[in-house]
Amino acid sequence: MSSGVSADDLFSAAVGVVHNLPLTGPVKITNEEKLAYYGLYKHATEGPCSRPKPGLMDIIEAFKWDAWNRLRETSQNEAKQRYADLTREKIRKANREFKMQDWMGHEDWNRLEPILLPKLRLLVPELVDKYEVARSEVIPSDPEPRGRRSMLGQKSA
C-alpha cells in the first residue's frame, strides 16, 4: 500500500478512475477485467457473496456471481487493495502504450483532468509527477496547451 494512504482512499480513487475512463478512448476494459472489477467491487463494498447462484439461463449474472463468490476467503480490505492494484496496472500499461491525452481522449481530458489527477496521484504518483513536470514545459512554437508534453515526455498532438 502507498505510504500513509488507506485502502479505503486507494479504493475510492481507483473506482473514480475506472468509472471516468472515456468510452471512446483507446484504453478498453476487457470483459474479463470487467468481471474482476465487479467481483472486487462487490466484495469490497458488501463482503462475501450471500446471494444464491443464478440459474444457467441468466449467464451474465452467473458470471458476475462467480467473479464475486470466488473472493469469499478474501478480506474486504484485500479486495479494495486488489481493485486499486488492478487499476494501477491498467494505468501503467496505458501509459506505456499511449500518451495520456490520447488514452483519456482529447475532448474529455480538459473536463476530466481536474477530476482524475487527484485520484491518479494517490494511485500512481510517479506518473502524475512526470506529467506535471512535462505539462509545465510549454513548447515555444505551440502556444496551446496541446503543445505540452505528455506524461511520457512525448509531444502531444
Short mmCIF file of C-alpha atoms in Angstrom, two decimals:
data_model
loop_
_atom_site.label_atom_id
_atom_site.label_comp_id
_atom_site.label_asym_id
_atom_site.label_seq_id
_atom_site.Cartn_x
_atom_site.Cartn_y
_atom_site.Cartn_z
CA MET A 1 0.00 0.00 0.00
CA SER A 2 1.19 3.57 -0.58
CA SER A 3 2.74 5.26 2.42
CA GLY A 4 0.09 6.82 4.61
CA VAL A 5 -2.76 6.13 2.18
CA SER A 6 -5.56 3.90 3.45
CA ALA A 7 -7.08 1.02 1.50
CA ASP A 8 -10.37 2.97 1.52
CA ASP A 9 -8.73 6.03 -0.09
CA LEU A 10 -6.95 3.93 -2.71
CA PHE A 11 -10.13 2.03 -3.47
CA SER A 12 -12.17 5.21 -3.79
CA ALA A 13 -9.56 6.74 -6.11
CA ALA A 14 -9.44 3.60 -8.24
CA VAL A 15 -13.23 3.43 -8.54
CA GLY A 16 -13.24 7.09 -9.61
CA VAL A 17 -10.64 6.45 -12.30
CA VAL A 18 -12.34 3.34 -13.67
CA HIS A 19 -15.76 5.00 -13.76
CA ASN A 20 -14.36 8.03 -15.58
CA LEU A 21 -12.38 6.30 -18.32
CA PRO A 22 -13.70 7.66 -21.61
CA LEU A 23 -15.73 5.13 -23.56
CA THR A 24 -14.30 6.44 -26.83
CA GLY A 25 -10.62 6.36 -25.84
CA PRO A 26 -8.09 3.70 -26.86
CA VAL A 27 -7.97 2.13 -23.37
CA LYS A 28 -10.63 -0.54 -23.19
CA ILE A 29 -11.59 -2.68 -20.23
CA THR A 30 -12.00 -6.27 -21.37
CA ASN A 31 -14.92 -8.42 -20.29
CA GLU A 32 -12.52 -10.42 -18.10
CA GLU A 33 -11.35 -7.20 -16.43
CA LYS A 34 -14.95 -6.02 -16.02
CA LEU A 35 -15.75 -9.24 -14.16
CA ALA A 36 -12.65 -8.86 -11.98
CA TYR A 37 -13.59 -5.25 -11.18
CA TYR A 38 -17.18 -6.27 -10.48
CA GLY A 39 -16.24 -9.08 -8.11
CA LEU A 40 -13.67 -6.97 -6.27
CA TYR A 41 -16.06 -4.01 -6.00
CA LYS A 42 -18.95 -6.10 -4.69
CA HIS A 43 -16.71 -7.89 -2.20
CA ALA A 44 -15.06 -4.65 -1.07
CA THR A 45 -18.40 -2.89 -0.55
CA GLU A 46 -20.69 -5.73 0.57
CA GLY A 47 -18.41 -8.51 1.77
CA PRO A 48 -18.68 -12.17 0.77
CA CYS A 49 -21.39 -13.08 -1.69
CA SER A 50 -24.50 -14.21 0.16
CA ARG A 51 -26.84 -14.47 -2.81
CA PRO A 52 -27.84 -17.78 -4.38
CA LYS A 53 -26.16 -18.60 -7.68
CA PRO A 54 -28.28 -17.52 -10.64
CA GLY A 55 -29.58 -20.19 -12.97
CA LEU A 56 -27.81 -21.04 -16.19
CA MET A 57 -30.45 -19.19 -18.17
CA ASP A 58 -29.04 -15.91 -16.80
CA ILE A 59 -25.47 -16.43 -17.95
CA ILE A 60 -24.26 -12.84 -17.40
CA GLU A 61 -25.49 -12.80 -13.81
CA ALA A 62 -23.92 -16.24 -13.29
CA PHE A 63 -20.52 -14.92 -14.48
CA LYS A 64 -20.86 -11.91 -12.19
CA TRP A 65 -21.83 -14.13 -9.26
CA ASP A 66 -18.79 -16.35 -9.92
CA ALA A 67 -16.49 -13.31 -10.01
CA TRP A 68 -17.82 -12.16 -6.64
CA ASN A 69 -18.17 -15.57 -4.99
CA ARG A 70 -14.61 -16.69 -5.79
CA LEU A 71 -13.40 -13.96 -3.40
CA ARG A 72 -15.26 -15.43 -0.40
CA GLU A 73 -12.00 -16.12 1.51
CA THR A 74 -10.66 -12.61 0.79
CA SER A 75 -10.98 -9.77 3.31
CA GLN A 76 -12.77 -6.61 2.25
CA ASN A 77 -9.54 -4.61 2.68
CA GLU A 78 -7.68 -7.07 0.47
CA ALA A 79 -10.42 -6.72 -2.18
CA LYS A 80 -10.03 -2.93 -2.02
CA GLN A 81 -6.26 -3.23 -2.37
CA ARG A 82 -6.57 -5.63 -5.30
CA TYR A 83 -9.05 -3.29 -7.04
CA ALA A 84 -6.53 -0.44 -6.63
CA ASP A 85 -3.67 -2.67 -7.85
CA LEU A 86 -5.65 -3.74 -10.93
CA THR A 87 -6.32 -0.08 -11.71
CA ARG A 88 -2.67 0.87 -11.22
CA GLU A 89 -1.65 -1.91 -13.59
CA LYS A 90 -4.17 -0.68 -16.18
CA ILE A 91 -2.94 2.94 -15.89
CA ARG A 92 0.73 1.96 -16.16
CA LYS A 93 0.01 -0.22 -19.18
CA ALA A 94 -1.94 2.61 -20.84
CA ASN A 95 0.96 4.98 -20.23
CA ARG A 96 3.41 2.57 -21.84
CA GLU A 97 1.22 2.36 -24.93
CA PHE A 98 -0.33 5.83 -25.30
CA LYS A 99 0.18 9.48 -24.43
CA MET A 100 -2.09 10.41 -21.54
CA GLN A 101 -4.10 12.84 -23.65
CA ASP A 102 -4.66 10.08 -26.22
CA TRP A 103 -5.83 7.42 -23.77
CA MET A 104 -8.02 9.89 -21.92
CA GLY A 105 -9.36 11.37 -25.17
CA HIS A 106 -8.59 14.91 -26.29
CA GLU A 107 -12.16 16.18 -25.90
CA ASP A 108 -12.57 14.58 -22.50
CA TRP A 109 -9.19 15.41 -20.99
CA ASN A 110 -9.88 19.10 -20.26
CA ARG A 111 -13.02 18.11 -18.38
CA LEU A 112 -11.55 15.04 -16.66
CA GLU A 113 -8.10 16.31 -15.73
CA PRO A 114 -9.21 18.13 -12.53
CA ILE A 115 -11.32 15.13 -11.52
CA LEU A 116 -8.77 12.43 -12.26
CA LEU A 117 -5.39 13.94 -11.37
CA PRO A 118 -6.01 13.85 -7.58
CA LYS A 119 -7.17 10.23 -7.89
CA LEU A 120 -4.24 9.30 -10.13
CA ARG A 121 -1.87 11.00 -7.68
CA LEU A 122 -2.96 8.52 -4.98
CA LEU A 123 -2.58 5.54 -7.30
CA VAL A 124 0.43 6.38 -9.49
CA PRO A 125 2.13 9.45 -8.02
CA GLU A 126 5.30 8.91 -10.04
CA LEU A 127 3.36 9.21 -13.31
CA VAL A 128 1.48 12.30 -12.17
CA ASP A 129 4.77 13.92 -11.13
CA LYS A 130 6.22 13.26 -14.61
CA TYR A 131 3.05 14.57 -16.21
CA GLU A 132 3.04 17.78 -14.17
CA VAL A 133 6.72 18.49 -14.89
CA ALA A 134 6.19 17.88 -18.60
CA ARG A 135 2.98 19.93 -18.58
CA SER A 136 4.89 22.93 -17.26
CA GLU A 137 7.30 22.79 -20.20
CA VAL A 138 5.37 24.67 -22.87
CA ILE A 139 6.85 24.18 -26.31
CA PRO A 140 7.56 27.70 -27.69
CA SER A 141 6.27 27.00 -31.22
CA ASP A 142 2.86 25.93 -29.90
CA PRO A 143 1.08 28.36 -27.53
CA GLU A 144 -1.86 25.97 -27.00
CA PRO A 145 -1.88 23.53 -24.05
CA ARG A 146 -1.90 20.70 -26.62
CA GLY A 147 1.74 21.59 -27.34
CA ARG A 148 2.76 20.47 -23.89
CA ARG A 149 4.46 17.18 -23.31
CA SER A 150 2.57 14.11 -22.21
CA MET A 151 3.29 12.06 -19.10
CA LEU A 152 5.78 10.06 -21.15
CA GLY A 153 7.60 13.15 -22.43
CA GLN A 154 6.29 12.71 -25.96
CA LYS A 155 4.92 15.77 -27.71
CA SER A 156 1.14 15.64 -27.71
CA ALA A 157 -0.81 16.25 -30.89
#
